[in-house]
Coordinates of C-alpha atoms in Angstrom, one line a residue:
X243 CA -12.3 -7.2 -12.3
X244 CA -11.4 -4.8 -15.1
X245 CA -8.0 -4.0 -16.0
X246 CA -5.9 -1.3 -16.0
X247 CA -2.5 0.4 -16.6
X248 CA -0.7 1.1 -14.4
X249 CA 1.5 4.4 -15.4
X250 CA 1.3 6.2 -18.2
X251 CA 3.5 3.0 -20.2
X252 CA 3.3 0.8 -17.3
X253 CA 1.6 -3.1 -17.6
X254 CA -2.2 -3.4 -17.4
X255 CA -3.0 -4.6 -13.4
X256 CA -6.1 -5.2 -11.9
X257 CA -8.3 -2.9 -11.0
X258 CA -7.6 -3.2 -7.3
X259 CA -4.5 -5.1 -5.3
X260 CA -4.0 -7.3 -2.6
X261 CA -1.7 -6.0 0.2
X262 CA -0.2 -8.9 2.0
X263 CA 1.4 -7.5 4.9
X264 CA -1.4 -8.3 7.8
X265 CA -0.4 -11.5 7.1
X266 CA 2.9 -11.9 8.7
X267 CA 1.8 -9.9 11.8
X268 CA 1.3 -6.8 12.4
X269 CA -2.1 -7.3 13.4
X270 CA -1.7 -9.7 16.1
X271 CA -1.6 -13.5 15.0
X272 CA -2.7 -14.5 11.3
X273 CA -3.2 -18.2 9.9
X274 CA -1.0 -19.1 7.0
X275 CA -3.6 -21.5 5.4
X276 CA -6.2 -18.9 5.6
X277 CA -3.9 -16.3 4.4
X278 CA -3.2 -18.6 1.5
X279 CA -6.6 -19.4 0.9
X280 CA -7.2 -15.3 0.5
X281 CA -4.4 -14.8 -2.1
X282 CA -6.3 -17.8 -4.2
X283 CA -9.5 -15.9 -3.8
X284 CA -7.9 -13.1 -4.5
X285 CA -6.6 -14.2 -7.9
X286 CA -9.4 -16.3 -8.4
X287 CA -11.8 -12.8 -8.3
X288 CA -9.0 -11.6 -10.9
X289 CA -6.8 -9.9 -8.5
X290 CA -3.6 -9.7 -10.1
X291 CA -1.2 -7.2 -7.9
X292 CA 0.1 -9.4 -5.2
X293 CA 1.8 -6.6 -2.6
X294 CA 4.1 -7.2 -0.3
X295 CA 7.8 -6.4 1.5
X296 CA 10.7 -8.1 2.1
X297 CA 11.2 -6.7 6.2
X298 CA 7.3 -8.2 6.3
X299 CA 7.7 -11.0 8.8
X300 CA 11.4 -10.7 8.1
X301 CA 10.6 -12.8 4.8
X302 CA 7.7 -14.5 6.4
X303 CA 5.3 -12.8 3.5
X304 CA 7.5 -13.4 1.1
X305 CA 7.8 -17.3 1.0
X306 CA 3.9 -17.0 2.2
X307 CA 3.3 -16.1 -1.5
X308 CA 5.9 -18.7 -2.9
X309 CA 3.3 -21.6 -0.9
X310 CA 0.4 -19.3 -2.5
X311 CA 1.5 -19.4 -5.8
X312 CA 2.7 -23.0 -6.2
X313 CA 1.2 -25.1 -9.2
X314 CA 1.5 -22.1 -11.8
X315 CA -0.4 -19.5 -10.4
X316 CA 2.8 -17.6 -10.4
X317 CA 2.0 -16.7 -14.4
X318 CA -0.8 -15.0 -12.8
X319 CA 0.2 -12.7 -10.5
X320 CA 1.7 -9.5 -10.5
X321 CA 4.3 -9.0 -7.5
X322 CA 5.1 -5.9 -6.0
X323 CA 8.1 -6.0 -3.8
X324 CA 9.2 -3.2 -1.3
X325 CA 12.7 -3.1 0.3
X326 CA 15.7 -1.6 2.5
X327 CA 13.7 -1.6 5.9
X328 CA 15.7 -3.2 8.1
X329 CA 14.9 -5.2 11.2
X330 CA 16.6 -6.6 14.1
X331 CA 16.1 -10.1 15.5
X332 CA 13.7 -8.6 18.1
X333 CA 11.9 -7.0 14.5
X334 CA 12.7 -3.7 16.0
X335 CA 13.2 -1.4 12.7
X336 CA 16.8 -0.2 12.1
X337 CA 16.6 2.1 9.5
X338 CA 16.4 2.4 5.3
X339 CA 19.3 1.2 3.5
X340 CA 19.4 2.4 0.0
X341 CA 22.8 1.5 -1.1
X342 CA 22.9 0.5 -4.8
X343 CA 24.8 -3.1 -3.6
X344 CA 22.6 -3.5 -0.5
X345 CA 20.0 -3.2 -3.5
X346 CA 20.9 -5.5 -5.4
X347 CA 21.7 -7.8 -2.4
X348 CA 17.9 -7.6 -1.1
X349 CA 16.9 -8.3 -4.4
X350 CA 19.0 -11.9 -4.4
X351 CA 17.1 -13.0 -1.2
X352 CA 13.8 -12.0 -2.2
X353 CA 14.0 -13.3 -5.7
X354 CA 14.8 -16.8 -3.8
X355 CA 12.2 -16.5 -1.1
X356 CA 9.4 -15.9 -4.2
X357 CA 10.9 -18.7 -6.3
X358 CA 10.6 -16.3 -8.8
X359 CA 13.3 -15.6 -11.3
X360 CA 11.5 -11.5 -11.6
X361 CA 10.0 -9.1 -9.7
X362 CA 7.4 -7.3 -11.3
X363 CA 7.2 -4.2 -9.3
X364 CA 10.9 -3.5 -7.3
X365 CA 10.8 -0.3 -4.8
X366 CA 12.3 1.1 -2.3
X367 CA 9.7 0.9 0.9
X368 CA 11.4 4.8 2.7
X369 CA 13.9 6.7 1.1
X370 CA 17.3 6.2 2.6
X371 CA 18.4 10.1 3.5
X372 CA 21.9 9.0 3.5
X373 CA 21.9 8.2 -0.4
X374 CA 21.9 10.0 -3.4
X375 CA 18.0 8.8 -4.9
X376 CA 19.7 8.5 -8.0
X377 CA 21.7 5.9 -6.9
X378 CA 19.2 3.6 -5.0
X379 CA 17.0 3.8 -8.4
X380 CA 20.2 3.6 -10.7
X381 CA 20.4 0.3 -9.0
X382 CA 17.2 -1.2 -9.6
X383 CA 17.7 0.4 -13.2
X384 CA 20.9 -1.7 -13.4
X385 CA 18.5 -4.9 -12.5
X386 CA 15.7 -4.3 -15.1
X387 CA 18.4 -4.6 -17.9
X388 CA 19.8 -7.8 -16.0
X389 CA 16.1 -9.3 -16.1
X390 CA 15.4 -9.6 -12.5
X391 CA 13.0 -6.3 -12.2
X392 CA 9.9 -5.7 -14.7
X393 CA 8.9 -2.3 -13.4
X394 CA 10.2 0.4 -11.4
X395 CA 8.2 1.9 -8.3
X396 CA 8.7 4.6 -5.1
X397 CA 6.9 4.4 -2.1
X398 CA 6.6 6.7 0.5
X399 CA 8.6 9.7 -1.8
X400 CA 7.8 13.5 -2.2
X401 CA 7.2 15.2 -5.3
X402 CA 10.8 16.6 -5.3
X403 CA 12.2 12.9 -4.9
X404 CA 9.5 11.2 -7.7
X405 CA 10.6 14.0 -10.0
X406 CA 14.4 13.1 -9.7
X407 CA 14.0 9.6 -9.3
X408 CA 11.8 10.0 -12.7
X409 CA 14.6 11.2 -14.5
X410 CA 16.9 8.0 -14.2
X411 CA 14.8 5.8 -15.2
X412 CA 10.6 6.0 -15.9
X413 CA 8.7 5.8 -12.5
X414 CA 5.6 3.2 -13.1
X415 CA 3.7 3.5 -9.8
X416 CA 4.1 5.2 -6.4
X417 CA 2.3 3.3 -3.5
X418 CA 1.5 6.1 -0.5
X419 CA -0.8 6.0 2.0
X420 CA -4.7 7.6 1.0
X421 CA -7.4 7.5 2.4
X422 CA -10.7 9.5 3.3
X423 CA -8.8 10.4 6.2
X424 CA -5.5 11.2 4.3
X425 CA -5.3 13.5 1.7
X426 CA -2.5 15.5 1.8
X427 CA -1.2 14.2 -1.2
X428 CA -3.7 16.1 -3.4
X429 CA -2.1 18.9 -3.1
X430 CA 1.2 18.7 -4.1
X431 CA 2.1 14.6 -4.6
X432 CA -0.7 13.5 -6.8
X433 CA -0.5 16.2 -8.9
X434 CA 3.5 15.5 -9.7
X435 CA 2.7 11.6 -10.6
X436 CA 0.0 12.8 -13.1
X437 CA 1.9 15.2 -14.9
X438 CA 4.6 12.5 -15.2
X439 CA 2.4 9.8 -16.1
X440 CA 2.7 7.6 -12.7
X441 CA 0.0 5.6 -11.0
X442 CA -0.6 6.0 -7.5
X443 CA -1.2 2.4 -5.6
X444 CA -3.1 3.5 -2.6
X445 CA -2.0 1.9 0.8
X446 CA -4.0 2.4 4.1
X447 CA -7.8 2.4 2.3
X448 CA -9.3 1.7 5.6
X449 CA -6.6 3.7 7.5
X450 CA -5.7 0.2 9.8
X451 CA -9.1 -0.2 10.0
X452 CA -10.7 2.8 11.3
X453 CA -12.9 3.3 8.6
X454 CA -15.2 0.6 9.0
X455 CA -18.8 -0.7 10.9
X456 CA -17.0 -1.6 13.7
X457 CA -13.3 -0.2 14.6
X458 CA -11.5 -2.0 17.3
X459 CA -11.4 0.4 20.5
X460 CA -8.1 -2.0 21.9
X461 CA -5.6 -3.9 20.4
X462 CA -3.2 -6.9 20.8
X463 CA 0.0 -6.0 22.8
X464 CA 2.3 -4.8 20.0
X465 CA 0.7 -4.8 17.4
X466 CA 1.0 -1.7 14.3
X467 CA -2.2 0.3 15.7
X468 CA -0.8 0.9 19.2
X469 CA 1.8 3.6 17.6
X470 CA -1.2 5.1 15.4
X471 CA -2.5 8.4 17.1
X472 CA -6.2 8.1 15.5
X473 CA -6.8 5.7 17.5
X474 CA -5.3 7.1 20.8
X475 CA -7.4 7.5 24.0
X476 CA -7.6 11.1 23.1
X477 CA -8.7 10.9 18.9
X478 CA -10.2 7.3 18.7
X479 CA -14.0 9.0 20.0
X480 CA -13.3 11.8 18.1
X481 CA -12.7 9.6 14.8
X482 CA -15.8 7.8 15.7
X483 CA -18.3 10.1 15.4
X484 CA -17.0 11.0 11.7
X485 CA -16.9 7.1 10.9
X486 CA -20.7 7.2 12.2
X487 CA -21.7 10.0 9.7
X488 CA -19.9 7.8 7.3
X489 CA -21.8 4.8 8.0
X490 CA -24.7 6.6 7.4
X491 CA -24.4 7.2 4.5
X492 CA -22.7 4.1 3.4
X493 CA -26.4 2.1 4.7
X494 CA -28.1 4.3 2.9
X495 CA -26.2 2.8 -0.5
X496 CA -26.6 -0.4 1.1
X497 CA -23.0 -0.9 1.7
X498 CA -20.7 -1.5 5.0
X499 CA -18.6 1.8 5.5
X500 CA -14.9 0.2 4.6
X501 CA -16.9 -1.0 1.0
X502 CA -17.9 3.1 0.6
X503 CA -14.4 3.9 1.1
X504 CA -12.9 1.5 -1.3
X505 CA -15.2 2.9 -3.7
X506 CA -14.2 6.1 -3.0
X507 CA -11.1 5.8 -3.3
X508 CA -11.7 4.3 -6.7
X509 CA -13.5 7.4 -7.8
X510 CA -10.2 9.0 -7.6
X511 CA -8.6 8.1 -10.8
X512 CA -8.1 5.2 -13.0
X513 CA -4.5 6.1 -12.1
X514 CA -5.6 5.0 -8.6
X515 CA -5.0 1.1 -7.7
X516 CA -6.4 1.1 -4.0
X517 CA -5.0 -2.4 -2.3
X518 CA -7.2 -4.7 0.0
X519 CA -5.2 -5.0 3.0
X520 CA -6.9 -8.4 3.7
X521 CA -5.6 -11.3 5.6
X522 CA -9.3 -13.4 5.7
X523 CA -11.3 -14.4 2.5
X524 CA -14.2 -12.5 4.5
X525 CA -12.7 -9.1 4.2
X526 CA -10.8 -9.9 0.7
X527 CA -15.1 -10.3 -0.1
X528 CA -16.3 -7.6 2.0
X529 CA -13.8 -5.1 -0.4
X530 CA -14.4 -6.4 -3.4
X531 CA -18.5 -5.4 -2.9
X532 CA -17.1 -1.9 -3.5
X533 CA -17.6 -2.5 -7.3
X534 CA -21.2 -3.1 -7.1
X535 CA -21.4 0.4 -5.1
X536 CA -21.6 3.4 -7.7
X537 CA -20.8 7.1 -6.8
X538 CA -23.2 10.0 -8.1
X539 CA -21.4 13.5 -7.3
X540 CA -24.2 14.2 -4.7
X541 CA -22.8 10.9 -3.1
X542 CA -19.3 12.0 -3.2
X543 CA -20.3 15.9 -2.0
X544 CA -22.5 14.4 1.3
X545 CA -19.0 12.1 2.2
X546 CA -16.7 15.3 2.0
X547 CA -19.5 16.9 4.3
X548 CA -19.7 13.8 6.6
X549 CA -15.8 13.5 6.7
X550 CA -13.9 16.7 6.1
X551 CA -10.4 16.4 5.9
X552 CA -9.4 18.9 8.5
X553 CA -11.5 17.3 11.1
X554 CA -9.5 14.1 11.2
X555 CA -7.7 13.6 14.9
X556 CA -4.8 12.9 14.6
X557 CA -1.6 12.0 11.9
X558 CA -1.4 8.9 10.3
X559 CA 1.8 7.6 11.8
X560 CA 3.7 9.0 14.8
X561 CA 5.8 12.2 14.5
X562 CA 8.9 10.4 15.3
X563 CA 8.1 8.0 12.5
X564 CA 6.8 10.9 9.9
X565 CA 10.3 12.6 10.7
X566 CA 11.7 10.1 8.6
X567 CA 9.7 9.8 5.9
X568 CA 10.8 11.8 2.6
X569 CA 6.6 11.9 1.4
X570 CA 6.4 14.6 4.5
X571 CA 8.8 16.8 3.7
X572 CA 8.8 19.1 0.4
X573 CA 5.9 17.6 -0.7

């Protein structure tokens, strides 16, 4: 696992993170000790970038990692921390709360959920339209110099937003969702965090697992894909047949289809740290294949043929939900 840096003066990370969220729900039931046992592998394969959220499991995910990285394997871990969603007891979301004391107050609970005494990577997970960005980062600014925040990051935020949020304090990594089967932020977002000097940690690799050998037609009762529209009655066929051109292709390299993404996404940019959204050890090790599976430009030209942007069914999240978030809107 090589490493690299993450922003233009950022820390050196790992090449690729682990996303921690599936384990505190979200796709159906998970099994803590199995979780755990993923995070070790994870670090053990020299996964650094630990990702998770403070709203995942309502703190669930959080002291999940604490267990995890008992026994000093906190010195070894890089953890990422997003905040302000808030959820009611039913874990109905409530809205963003960017307020610089509501900030700071997050960041007191988390801090003893990790058993940490820092946060590596502090951001907010949507922009809270209701307050000044300058404010919500001027915040987490104020923390850095207190020592209880290493880095600064956005998540979710438009090129207008990164630029402002830039100027108050440097910017070391915005995590947004891309994918083979979301791109839009080449044309406007990606370009911003490069000319600023900010990595982009890629969420969503496997867009909830629709890029893969063998996407689920049905889901539990509640869980995050219901509310996806790729993989609605109408798009989920559709979505198929592009995933089986895919697959093709991916055989043909002697890889599974989710190991050709990951290392597609990887051909983005060194500036790209695509997370493993991985809650089993089996599909922390089916992801980390994608380093044994090189790219030629003929490779990459036949998957932009077999998966064309444009022909994607579907948005990535529910119009009601993209409404809300700041990365749609003047990108």
């Amino acid at each position: 696992m090589r490493l690299v840096r993450l922003g233009r003066n950022g820390p050196d990370v790992s090449e690729m993170g682990l996303g921690c969220m599936g384990m505190s729900g979200g796709y159906g039931p998970a099994d803590d000790a199995e979780s755990i046992a993923t995070i070790h592998a994870a670090l053990e394969a020299g996964i650094t970038m630990l990702d998770t959220g403070d709203f995942y499991g309502s703190g669930h995910n959080e002291m999940l990692i604490r267990e995890a990285l008992k026994g000093g394997k906190r010195e070894r871990a890089f953890i990422a921390v997003k905040f302000g969603a808030m959820r009611g007891p039913d874990l109905k979301f409530l809205g963003d709360d960017g307020r610089p004391n509501s900030v700071k107050n997050f960041l007191a609970y988390t801090l003893r959920r990790l058993g940490t005494d820092h946060v590596d990577l502090y951001q907010p997970a949507r922009l809270d339209p209701t307050v000044p960005i300058e404010d919500t980062i001027g915040a987490i600014a104020d923390m850095v110099k207190a020592g209880y925040v290493r880095h600064v990051g956005l998540s979710e935020a438009s090129a207008k937003s990164i630029r402002r949020a830039h100027a108050v304090h440097p910017i070391a990594a915005l995590q947004i969702e891309y994918s083979l089967v979301s791109r839009d932020i080449e044309k406007k977002i990606l370009p911003t965090i490069r000319e600023l000097g900010i990595a982009l940690v890629a969420y969503g690799v496997l867009s909830r697992g629709l890029i893969s050998d063998g996407a689920p037609a049905s889901q539990h009762a509640g869980e995050i894909r219901t509310r996806m529209p790729r993989f609605s009655a109408e798009n989920f066929p559709r979505n198929m047949a592009l995933m089986r051109a895919l697959g093709a292709i991916a055989r043909e390299k002697n890889a599974s289809t989710a190991q050709l993404a990951f290392a597609w996404i990887r051909s983005r940019g060194e500036d790209v740290v695509p997370l493993i959204g991985a809650r089993r050890r089996d599909q922390l090790k089916e992801a980390l294949g994608s380093l044994d599976v090189p790219l030629t430009a003929a490779d990459l030209a036949r998957i932009a043929q077999a998966v064309p942007a444009e022909a994607v069914a579907g948005t990535r999240y529910l119009p009601a939900v993209l409404a809300h978030m700041d990365s749609e809107h003047a990108r």
